[in-house]
XYZ file of C-alpha atoms in Angstrom:
678
model
C -47.735 46.860 125.402
C -44.828 44.664 124.349
C -41.434 46.177 123.566
C -42.036 45.489 119.863
C -44.812 47.607 118.338
C -46.462 45.883 115.376
C -49.312 48.313 114.806
C -50.851 51.551 116.047
C -54.442 52.428 116.894
C -54.912 56.199 116.968
C -58.206 57.679 118.101
C -59.414 61.273 118.130
C -62.270 62.266 120.428
C -65.683 61.816 118.832
C -67.209 65.267 118.217
C -70.810 65.745 119.326
C -73.119 65.999 116.318
C -75.041 68.899 117.848
C -73.046 71.639 116.123
C -70.029 72.307 113.892
C -66.436 71.981 115.109
C -64.422 75.085 115.937
C -60.714 75.872 116.121
C -60.586 74.804 119.772
C -61.589 71.277 118.766
C -59.057 71.340 115.942
C -56.170 72.454 118.161
C -57.217 70.185 121.011
C -57.156 66.777 119.357
C -57.725 66.640 115.585
C -54.569 68.427 114.427
C -52.129 66.695 116.799
C -53.616 63.283 116.040
C -53.403 63.938 112.293
C -49.791 65.132 112.518
C -48.908 61.990 114.469
C -50.743 59.689 112.042
C -49.143 61.302 108.985
C -45.716 61.004 110.587
C -46.242 57.300 111.335
C -47.488 56.622 107.808
C -44.378 58.315 106.433
C -42.436 55.861 108.591
C -44.270 52.960 106.968
C -46.065 51.971 110.176
C -49.180 49.803 110.246
C -51.862 52.024 111.750
C -55.512 52.948 111.811
C -56.711 56.483 112.527
C -60.242 56.309 113.906
C -62.971 58.840 114.631
C -66.655 59.561 114.018
C -69.524 61.622 115.333
C -71.022 61.010 118.769
C -74.746 61.107 118.049
C -76.395 60.219 121.354
C -76.796 61.833 124.730
C -78.667 64.766 126.162
C -76.747 67.331 124.084
C -78.463 66.028 120.949
C -81.903 66.155 122.563
C -81.273 69.695 123.754
C -80.276 70.867 120.282
C -83.292 69.170 118.713
C -85.604 70.735 121.262
C -84.155 74.216 120.705
C -84.676 73.930 116.937
C -88.034 72.166 117.033
C -86.515 69.255 115.114
C -86.095 65.521 115.571
C -82.747 64.232 116.899
C -82.162 62.322 113.641
C -82.378 65.570 111.646
C -79.808 67.190 113.932
C -77.236 64.397 113.792
C -77.586 63.936 110.025
C -76.990 67.631 109.425
C -74.014 68.076 111.718
C -72.366 64.772 110.855
C -72.083 65.990 107.264
C -70.780 69.441 108.276
C -68.195 67.997 110.669
C -67.072 65.245 108.276
C -66.649 67.625 105.347
C -64.847 70.374 107.272
C -62.365 67.972 108.892
C -61.710 66.396 105.507
C -61.129 69.782 103.857
C -58.637 70.855 106.527
C -56.731 67.641 105.820
C -57.509 65.417 108.822
C -56.623 62.031 107.339
C -58.906 59.590 109.156
C -58.969 56.026 107.886
C -62.586 55.864 108.988
C -65.010 58.536 110.171
C -68.063 56.701 111.419
C -71.258 57.462 113.348
C -72.537 56.094 116.641
C -76.042 55.969 115.161
C -74.988 53.172 112.782
C -76.332 49.677 113.324
C -72.827 48.224 113.710
C -72.221 50.542 116.637
C -75.572 49.833 118.292
C -74.852 46.097 118.152
C -71.264 46.497 119.387
C -72.311 48.670 122.336
C -75.246 46.441 123.287
C -73.085 43.305 123.078
C -70.490 44.997 125.283
C -73.142 45.920 127.864
C -74.614 42.415 127.776
C -71.179 40.887 128.406
C -70.683 43.062 131.486
C -74.204 42.274 132.693
C -73.775 38.524 132.270
C -70.413 38.611 134.068
C -72.012 40.373 137.017
C -69.865 43.464 136.467
C -72.830 45.838 136.671
C -74.790 46.673 139.805
C -78.542 47.174 139.534
C -79.694 49.990 141.779
C -82.892 51.878 142.430
C -81.862 55.447 143.029
C -83.426 58.842 143.158
C -82.990 60.783 139.925
C -84.193 64.214 138.988
C -87.626 64.374 137.379
C -89.205 67.392 135.694
C -92.747 67.628 137.121
C -93.926 69.945 134.344
C -92.415 68.005 131.422
C -93.348 64.761 133.227
C -90.103 62.959 132.472
C -86.769 62.079 134.012
C -84.117 64.523 132.919
C -80.538 63.726 131.975
C -77.578 65.401 133.634
C -77.171 67.930 130.809
C -80.801 68.981 131.121
C -80.142 70.237 134.647
C -78.349 73.480 135.451
C -77.508 75.100 138.732
C -74.753 76.618 140.807
C -71.424 74.780 140.806
C -70.456 73.807 144.377
C -66.786 74.267 143.480
C -66.530 77.656 141.723
C -70.156 78.831 142.210
C -70.683 79.418 138.491
C -74.434 79.826 138.096
C -74.938 77.805 134.892
C -73.091 74.552 135.626
C -74.477 71.392 134.027
C -75.520 68.319 135.958
C -72.475 66.373 134.761
C -69.800 69.051 134.544
C -69.088 72.704 135.218
C -67.797 74.262 132.012
C -66.387 77.189 133.973
C -63.962 75.283 136.228
C -64.015 71.849 134.555
C -65.155 69.940 137.657
C -67.100 66.739 136.943
C -70.381 66.721 138.822
C -73.493 64.746 139.576
C -76.875 66.504 139.341
C -77.343 66.223 143.094
C -74.141 68.241 143.601
C -75.706 71.364 142.091
C -76.971 74.198 144.250
C -80.497 75.360 143.316
C -80.899 73.054 140.291
C -83.497 73.709 137.608
C -84.679 71.864 134.509
C -83.641 73.183 131.116
C -86.797 71.651 129.655
C -89.323 73.738 131.535
C -87.382 75.898 133.979
C -89.109 74.101 136.824
C -87.300 72.971 139.934
C -86.757 69.235 139.433
C -87.819 66.738 142.060
C -86.140 63.494 143.029
C -87.964 60.340 142.009
C -87.028 56.668 142.144
C -85.766 54.936 139.003
C -83.724 51.810 138.259
C -80.320 51.872 136.558
C -77.192 49.765 136.074
C -73.925 51.002 137.556
C -70.263 50.320 136.872
C -68.762 49.860 140.380
C -65.741 52.110 139.988
C -65.343 52.124 143.768
C -64.603 48.384 143.694
C -62.335 48.735 140.657
C -60.264 51.655 141.938
C -57.333 49.427 142.911
C -56.955 48.029 139.393
C -57.467 51.453 137.851
C -54.862 53.015 140.140
C -52.322 50.317 139.251
C -52.967 51.026 135.574
C -52.579 54.791 135.962
C -49.432 54.472 138.082
C -47.864 52.280 135.406
C -47.995 55.354 133.138
C -46.155 57.978 135.163
C -44.578 59.063 131.872
C -47.907 60.535 130.733
C -48.180 64.296 130.401
C -48.315 65.885 133.874
C -51.781 67.336 133.294
C -53.146 63.884 132.424
C -51.439 61.880 135.160
C -52.136 64.556 137.756
C -55.852 64.770 136.990
C -56.205 60.982 137.118
C -54.473 60.707 140.487
C -56.575 63.565 141.813
C -59.716 61.635 140.917
C -58.391 58.498 142.567
C -57.098 60.105 145.761
C -59.493 62.953 146.500
C -62.391 62.702 148.944
C -64.039 59.295 148.984
C -62.261 58.254 145.777
C -64.080 56.764 142.808
C -67.800 56.095 143.103
C -70.095 53.750 141.192
C -71.339 55.448 138.024
C -74.585 54.758 136.213
C -74.118 53.349 132.712
C -77.766 53.883 131.716
C -80.100 56.846 131.430
C -83.811 57.644 131.172
C -83.965 59.112 127.658
C -85.895 58.562 124.451
C -82.874 59.023 122.126
C -79.930 56.671 122.281
C -79.043 52.983 122.254
C -81.721 50.956 124.065
C -80.492 49.020 127.089
C -80.637 45.355 125.943
C -82.542 44.023 128.961
C -86.185 42.992 129.260
C -86.852 45.216 132.262
C -85.200 48.343 130.845
C -87.943 49.866 128.727
C -87.436 53.589 128.151
C -83.771 53.431 129.132
C -80.698 53.948 126.956
C -76.965 53.476 127.395
C -75.123 56.373 129.025
C -73.420 58.385 126.288
C -70.007 57.964 127.939
C -70.563 54.215 127.922
C -71.469 54.018 124.251
C -69.250 56.797 122.805
C -65.768 55.303 123.445
C -67.031 51.956 122.182
C -67.502 53.943 118.962
C -63.755 53.635 118.385
C -64.143 49.854 118.377
C -67.245 49.768 116.172
C -65.598 52.155 113.691
C -62.621 49.784 113.520
C -65.018 46.908 112.808
C -66.589 48.986 110.051
C -63.147 49.631 108.556
C -61.510 46.214 108.922
C -64.222 43.614 109.456
C -62.957 40.566 111.349
C -59.401 41.947 111.430
C -60.475 44.597 113.958
C -59.323 42.522 116.922
C -55.626 42.896 116.075
C -55.906 46.633 116.719
C -57.771 46.335 120.015
C -56.714 43.108 121.699
C -53.083 42.403 120.773
C -50.369 43.335 123.240
C -48.034 44.481 120.456
C -50.491 47.240 119.483
C -49.881 50.791 120.664
C -53.165 52.539 121.503
C -53.091 56.346 121.610
C -56.116 58.506 122.518
C -55.978 62.169 121.439
C -58.430 64.233 123.491
C -58.978 67.551 125.255
C -58.496 67.868 128.996
C -62.246 67.736 129.672
C -62.292 64.120 128.467
C -59.394 62.821 130.567
C -61.506 61.089 133.210
C -63.602 59.268 130.610
C -60.635 57.983 128.575
C -58.244 57.261 131.431
C -60.582 55.922 134.117
C -64.089 55.018 132.923
C -63.260 53.521 129.500
C -60.276 51.502 130.807
C -62.476 50.238 133.660
C -65.069 49.092 131.126
C -62.399 47.326 129.063
C -60.895 45.680 132.161
C -64.262 44.321 133.237
C -65.082 43.070 129.759
C -61.682 41.427 129.390
C -59.565 40.740 126.331
C -58.869 44.363 125.395
C -55.612 46.286 125.235
C -55.647 49.492 127.295
C -54.434 52.910 126.177
C -50.664 53.353 126.163
C -50.692 57.123 125.677
C -53.304 59.826 126.253
C -51.663 63.109 125.146
C -54.517 65.393 126.174
C -54.248 69.093 125.410
C -55.484 71.990 127.497
C -58.021 74.531 126.170
C -57.595 77.082 123.399
C -59.073 80.488 124.176
C -60.132 83.067 121.610
C -59.140 86.733 121.770
C -58.558 86.463 125.518
C -61.884 84.788 126.279
C -62.967 81.192 126.670
C -64.463 79.726 123.501
C -68.208 79.364 124.014
C -70.513 77.677 121.526
C -73.609 78.811 123.425
C -72.471 82.442 123.200
C -71.207 82.015 119.615
C -67.724 83.104 120.672
C -65.897 80.773 118.314
C -64.186 80.525 114.952
C -66.109 77.757 113.207
C -63.997 75.540 110.986
C -66.461 75.337 108.091
C -66.727 79.143 108.027
C -62.942 79.554 108.086
C -62.673 77.259 105.068
C -65.172 79.433 103.204
C -63.535 82.723 104.197
C -59.925 81.584 103.643
C -60.104 79.341 100.611
C -56.737 77.753 99.856
C -55.323 78.670 103.276
C -55.926 75.360 105.042
C -52.255 75.045 105.958
C -52.133 78.535 107.436
C -54.648 77.537 110.097
C -52.910 74.190 110.629
C -49.614 76.026 111.102
C -50.913 78.682 113.486
C -52.887 76.258 115.644
C -49.913 73.910 115.914
C -47.538 76.774 116.721
C -49.858 77.949 119.510
C -51.171 74.537 120.601
C -52.270 74.406 124.277
C -50.038 71.433 125.058
C -49.229 72.167 128.699
C -51.478 75.120 129.545
C -54.397 77.025 128.065
C -53.340 79.206 125.157
C -54.913 82.012 123.162
C -55.756 82.380 119.469
C -56.001 85.931 118.158
C -56.612 87.095 114.617
C -53.688 89.516 114.889
C -51.305 86.688 115.790
C -52.776 84.609 112.955
C -51.917 87.415 110.521
C -48.437 87.936 111.970
C -47.517 84.258 111.801
C -48.737 84.027 108.220
C -47.021 87.186 106.994
C -43.840 87.094 109.089
C -43.211 83.345 109.167
C -44.952 81.458 106.375
C -44.632 84.205 103.755
C -41.431 85.966 104.831
C -39.397 82.919 105.888
C -40.612 79.617 104.454
C -42.357 80.900 101.341
C -39.693 83.498 100.619
C -36.851 80.970 100.755
C -38.559 78.434 98.515
C -39.611 81.083 95.994
C -36.150 82.647 95.783
C -34.555 79.268 95.098
C -37.099 78.466 92.386
C -36.732 81.885 90.737
C -32.919 81.768 90.769
C -32.907 78.213 89.432
C -35.133 79.225 86.526
C -33.194 82.424 85.868
C -29.699 80.932 85.803
C -30.182 77.226 85.034
C -33.597 76.931 83.349
C -34.794 74.880 86.316
C -32.019 72.283 86.159
C -30.150 71.419 89.366
C -26.520 72.513 88.814
C -23.574 70.291 89.547
C -21.946 71.033 92.889
C -18.328 72.067 93.098
C -16.113 71.844 96.157
C -18.079 72.317 99.376
C -17.107 75.063 101.800
C -17.491 74.678 105.556
C -20.753 76.657 105.290
C -22.066 74.228 102.655
C -21.139 71.206 104.744
C -22.714 72.691 107.850
C -25.951 73.496 106.004
C -26.183 70.002 104.476
C -25.404 68.317 107.794
C -28.055 70.354 109.611
C -30.539 69.591 106.847
C -29.886 65.842 107.039
C -30.247 65.879 110.841
C -33.589 67.687 110.795
C -35.856 64.625 110.248
C -34.442 62.863 113.325
C -34.806 66.032 115.378
C -38.441 66.451 114.332
C -39.114 62.750 114.957
C -37.812 63.006 118.518
C -40.353 65.740 119.241
C -43.266 64.016 117.496
C -42.708 60.720 119.276
C -42.879 62.604 122.573
C -46.075 64.422 121.459
C -44.325 67.810 121.503
C -45.917 69.102 118.322
C -45.089 72.782 118.813
C -41.433 71.902 119.222
C -41.516 69.647 116.162
C -43.018 72.436 114.047
C -40.415 74.876 115.338
C -37.651 72.488 114.285
C -39.172 72.202 110.824
C -39.296 75.992 110.537
C -35.719 76.083 111.785
C -34.733 74.392 108.535
C -36.461 77.139 106.531
C -34.656 79.774 108.602
C -31.373 77.982 107.978
C -32.053 78.022 104.234
C -32.943 81.714 104.243
C -29.792 82.667 106.131
C -27.591 80.423 104.006
C -28.913 81.944 100.785
C -28.586 85.507 102.083
C -25.015 84.891 103.290
C -23.834 83.201 100.072
C -25.466 85.683 97.644
C -25.393 83.496 94.499
C -26.975 86.322 92.448
C -23.760 88.297 92.967
C -21.382 85.390 92.374
C -23.027 84.088 89.193
C -20.725 86.177 86.970
C -17.484 86.267 88.937
C -17.626 82.682 90.259
C -20.358 80.669 88.481
C -19.211 77.389 90.035
C -19.652 78.842 93.512
C -23.098 80.176 92.604
C -24.055 76.753 91.243
C -22.880 74.994 94.397
C -24.853 77.411 96.554
C -28.061 76.800 94.605
C -27.420 73.048 94.636
C -27.302 73.156 98.465
C -30.326 75.471 98.663
C -32.294 73.124 96.394
C -31.522 70.198 98.727
C -32.953 72.186 101.643
C -36.103 72.908 99.597
C -36.467 69.203 98.845
C -36.055 68.375 102.521
C -38.731 70.907 103.452
C -41.096 69.322 100.922
C -40.763 66.067 102.876
C -40.740 67.133 106.537
C -43.559 69.669 106.043
C -45.937 66.827 105.202
C -47.280 66.024 108.700
C -47.892 69.688 109.530
C -48.858 71.310 106.215
C -49.779 68.540 103.769
C -51.267 70.810 101.093
C -48.178 73.014 100.879
C -45.855 70.006 101.038
C -47.670 68.422 98.111
C -47.500 71.651 96.094
C -43.788 72.029 96.775
C -43.095 68.412 95.786
C -45.015 69.043 92.563
C -42.929 72.153 91.880
C -39.734 70.224 92.580
C -40.954 67.236 90.538
C -40.279 64.732 93.332
C -42.251 62.025 95.117
C -42.945 61.693 98.822
C -40.181 59.777 100.593
C -40.238 57.503 103.601
C -39.125 59.388 106.706
C -35.974 57.291 107.076
C -34.921 58.240 103.537
C -35.127 61.962 104.281
C -31.813 62.066 106.149
C -29.769 62.099 102.952
C -27.624 65.099 102.062
C -28.619 64.710 98.409
C -32.339 64.576 97.686
C -32.070 66.168 94.221
C -29.465 64.931 91.753
C -27.576 67.303 89.485
C -29.457 67.551 86.216
C -32.890 67.050 87.814
C -35.312 69.639 86.485
C -37.745 71.571 88.674
C -40.545 73.926 87.739
C -41.514 77.317 89.090
C -44.912 77.024 90.699
C -45.440 80.432 92.224
C -45.706 81.373 95.885
C -46.584 78.812 98.555
C -48.224 81.429 100.758
C -49.727 84.884 100.279
C -49.908 87.901 102.549
C -53.068 88.497 104.581
C -54.084 92.155 104.629
C -55.297 94.192 107.601
C -58.779 94.575 106.103
C -59.254 90.798 106.070
C -58.313 90.500 109.731
C -60.479 93.432 110.791
C -63.407 91.833 108.974
C -62.911 88.612 110.954
C -62.737 90.494 114.241
C -65.927 92.358 113.386
C -67.632 89.125 112.342
C -66.694 87.498 115.640
C -68.004 90.380 117.722
C -71.202 90.648 115.679
C -71.942 86.927 115.956
C -71.376 86.988 119.703
C -73.509 90.110 120.129
C -76.364 88.539 118.186
C -76.421 85.632 120.608
C -75.395 87.480 123.738
C -77.207 86.517 126.876
C -78.791 89.502 128.626
C -76.859 90.900 131.571
C -79.109 91.518 134.531
C -78.626 94.133 137.180
C -78.171 92.728 140.677
C -81.331 92.414 142.760
C -81.951 95.123 145.304
C -82.434 94.583 149.015
C -85.504 92.551 149.893
C -88.607 94.500 150.945
C -91.780 93.452 152.717
C -95.201 93.331 151.053
C -96.238 96.332 153.108
C -93.404 98.339 151.524
C -94.698 97.549 148.048
C -98.272 98.516 148.916
C -97.081 102.028 149.754
C -96.455 102.670 146.037
C -99.376 104.217 144.139
C -98.854 103.538 140.420
C -101.418 104.851 137.911
C -102.010 104.809 134.168
C -101.445 108.172 132.471
C -101.181 109.748 129.021
C -98.553 112.307 128.004
C -100.250 115.466 126.737
C -97.131 117.464 125.877
C -93.351 117.352 126.203
C -90.589 119.927 125.946
C -86.907 120.123 126.793
C -85.886 121.708 130.077
C -83.633 124.713 129.512
C -79.924 124.181 130.238
C -80.524 120.467 130.905
C -79.536 118.064 128.105
C -81.094 114.997 129.735
C -84.406 116.343 131.070
C -87.857 116.572 129.487
C -90.786 118.448 131.061
C -93.935 116.356 130.592
C -97.592 117.226 131.171
C -99.416 114.005 132.025
C -103.170 113.360 132.191
C -103.928 111.044 135.139
C -107.703 111.173 134.684
C -108.386 112.726 138.042
C -105.884 115.557 137.375
C -103.049 116.737 135.149
C -99.498 116.782 136.505
C -96.108 118.253 135.698
C -93.380 115.596 135.671
C -89.670 116.015 134.879
C -87.989 112.882 133.467
C -84.374 112.196 132.425
C -85.255 110.740 129.030
C -84.290 113.530 126.608
C -81.478 111.423 125.084
C -83.895 108.682 124.059
C -87.000 110.458 122.745
C -87.986 113.434 120.605
C -90.457 115.629 122.563
C -92.771 115.998 119.570
C -93.176 112.197 119.323
C -94.450 111.685 122.871
C -97.901 113.281 122.795
C -100.543 110.577 123.330
C -98.089 107.993 124.769
C -99.482 105.777 127.541
C -97.233 105.678 130.627
C -97.091 104.259 134.146
C -96.635 106.900 136.862
C -95.693 106.697 140.538
C -98.088 109.378 141.769
C -97.360 109.435 145.508
C -93.677 110.337 145.221
C -92.890 113.514 147.127
C -92.738 116.507 144.701
C -89.405 118.216 144.093
C -87.928 120.864 141.829
C -85.538 119.868 139.037
C -83.820 122.751 137.225
C -86.507 125.074 138.534
C -89.415 122.922 137.298
C -91.693 121.169 139.782
C -91.898 117.391 139.250
C -94.969 115.681 140.738
C -94.292 112.012 140.085
C -92.052 109.522 138.290
C -92.492 107.809 134.926
C -91.612 104.072 135.023
C -89.120 102.956 132.348
C -87.502 99.658 131.289
C -83.780 99.611 130.450
C -82.115 97.049 128.168
C -78.538 95.725 128.369
C -77.264 98.602 126.210
C -78.863 101.270 128.395
C -81.758 102.104 126.066
C -85.019 103.173 127.740
C -88.607 102.295 126.876
C -91.904 103.169 128.560
C -93.646 100.520 130.635
C -97.299 101.076 129.849
C -100.727 99.537 130.320
C -102.867 98.444 127.328
C -104.264 101.299 125.207
C -107.840 100.719 126.382
C -106.924 101.118 130.058
C -108.304 104.502 131.275
C -106.124 107.209 132.744
C -106.015 106.991 136.510
C -106.399 103.188 136.593
C -104.377 101.619 139.409
C -101.438 99.349 138.528
C -101.113 96.695 141.210
């Protein structure tokens, strides 16, 4: 990048179109990228803000398979949900495209062809996993197994979502296919590889030229480059039936690897937006390219995509990659598979008109340098104690006092006191202070500095007490409200990147237009005589009942999709041990509670060849009068013993669910009593 920046290209990670976006996605890359883009626009910068849905790869196939739908149905549905929810929360993309569009297919295929013709790709016949039951090669995401790093049992073939380690399917311990559950076998197949091992020198030089990157980004990149055997060649094609066909004659049934085609989506979206002018934003050295992503995408945006661009030639590489860490939820990792998430489209339905509240809270708690936690209680506290009690309270008090004493007209200022001068000077310095933070991608700090202005206004108004001075010293009261009105006007400008809806409402109330950032450093943003209107409260209190309802909703949704928890396996036995058990079909004839024993029932069971007395600890789960005629499975050769004075001559077999509920394990109704269960 040259010292003079003529334009900016801002990208936000393409969301997979296999489900809605949640607050973790929003905090990770969409909010910070939007704040940055809005700030640059307010500075009059030439920029494009690019995104779109990633609609290829195994994740789409998996979702389609689980719903019994076609991949096209899945991507059409979720593209619309994602597009609409991001738009409603105020993410101001210049283009939000799709990787299923023809322009993207052509761009990605042309890119691949260029690399192929330059000899930048290596053709290899390798062994890939094949599902013998489904009779097809299976993509990395269709394989699960034990992570060799953290030993998480459900790691994917390309990445462990528990520890974040990138993997290859052959790294997994005890892999199995998600298609059929079968153990996959290795089978030969041909693919085209990007030789990252041969490019590692160039990639390392590129990474080391950006030591100013966030420590988590630079550190992860260097770890990839320096650990073990370093970078290895990576296949850029896959055996799949959904995706962009590999544009070679001998590549039937093969598609481009999703992490080859997805980042090219930024380029194709720019073509869609600008036509032939797209090249200025991707090839010129005076362009600043910034990728906003989550930490799980660092390797793809900092190593693989730059390597692709280097080999193609003619492209400008990323100047900044301000990746965030992960956002957790109520102390637990967000999990889409377990439905432990706050979905953005549902938030927008449940909290209509509170878009900026979520933007504020997620920015204030953004996981910029380490994983952070979102809780509904903190959400409520920040809304009620900060947005309502500080920012909203200050603005409302100024508007009310202006209407009460001056019919909404800005009074003429008298002589300024030292407190007035200090307040106006701090106000005028705030835009530069916020800008310093934003240009260093410290969004939490920038938001805090914006809120510092609201705190300053609140304290200034409380200290000066114009409602008391209006009678004894009206000029002093007028000067105080003049200064307070300037602070309100400043807030209406500098709030814009963070809370655009509230900033627009406040500007409407103050009857002012949006200003360029450089024009916000004035000490007079509202002239004496300018008339404002009273527009009501910017923010409203969120009650305990609302928060409790969200907590209950979260727990209920997770419980509905909870994966069963299985008891650990017992010590291995030999076949001969099992054959010692004599299990027979029986029918309960009668049941009654055992005296002085809350958990025990005394059962009389017909085994065909005889009737037996059996004591079972099931009184908490069944009414005795309901059990007569119930088929059961009985271990009949268990040594008899007395329980609470009642002889028990066997054991009834029960099944227990994850919540501890018991049910009888029984043979079909037509199976005679005494029949052997083997």
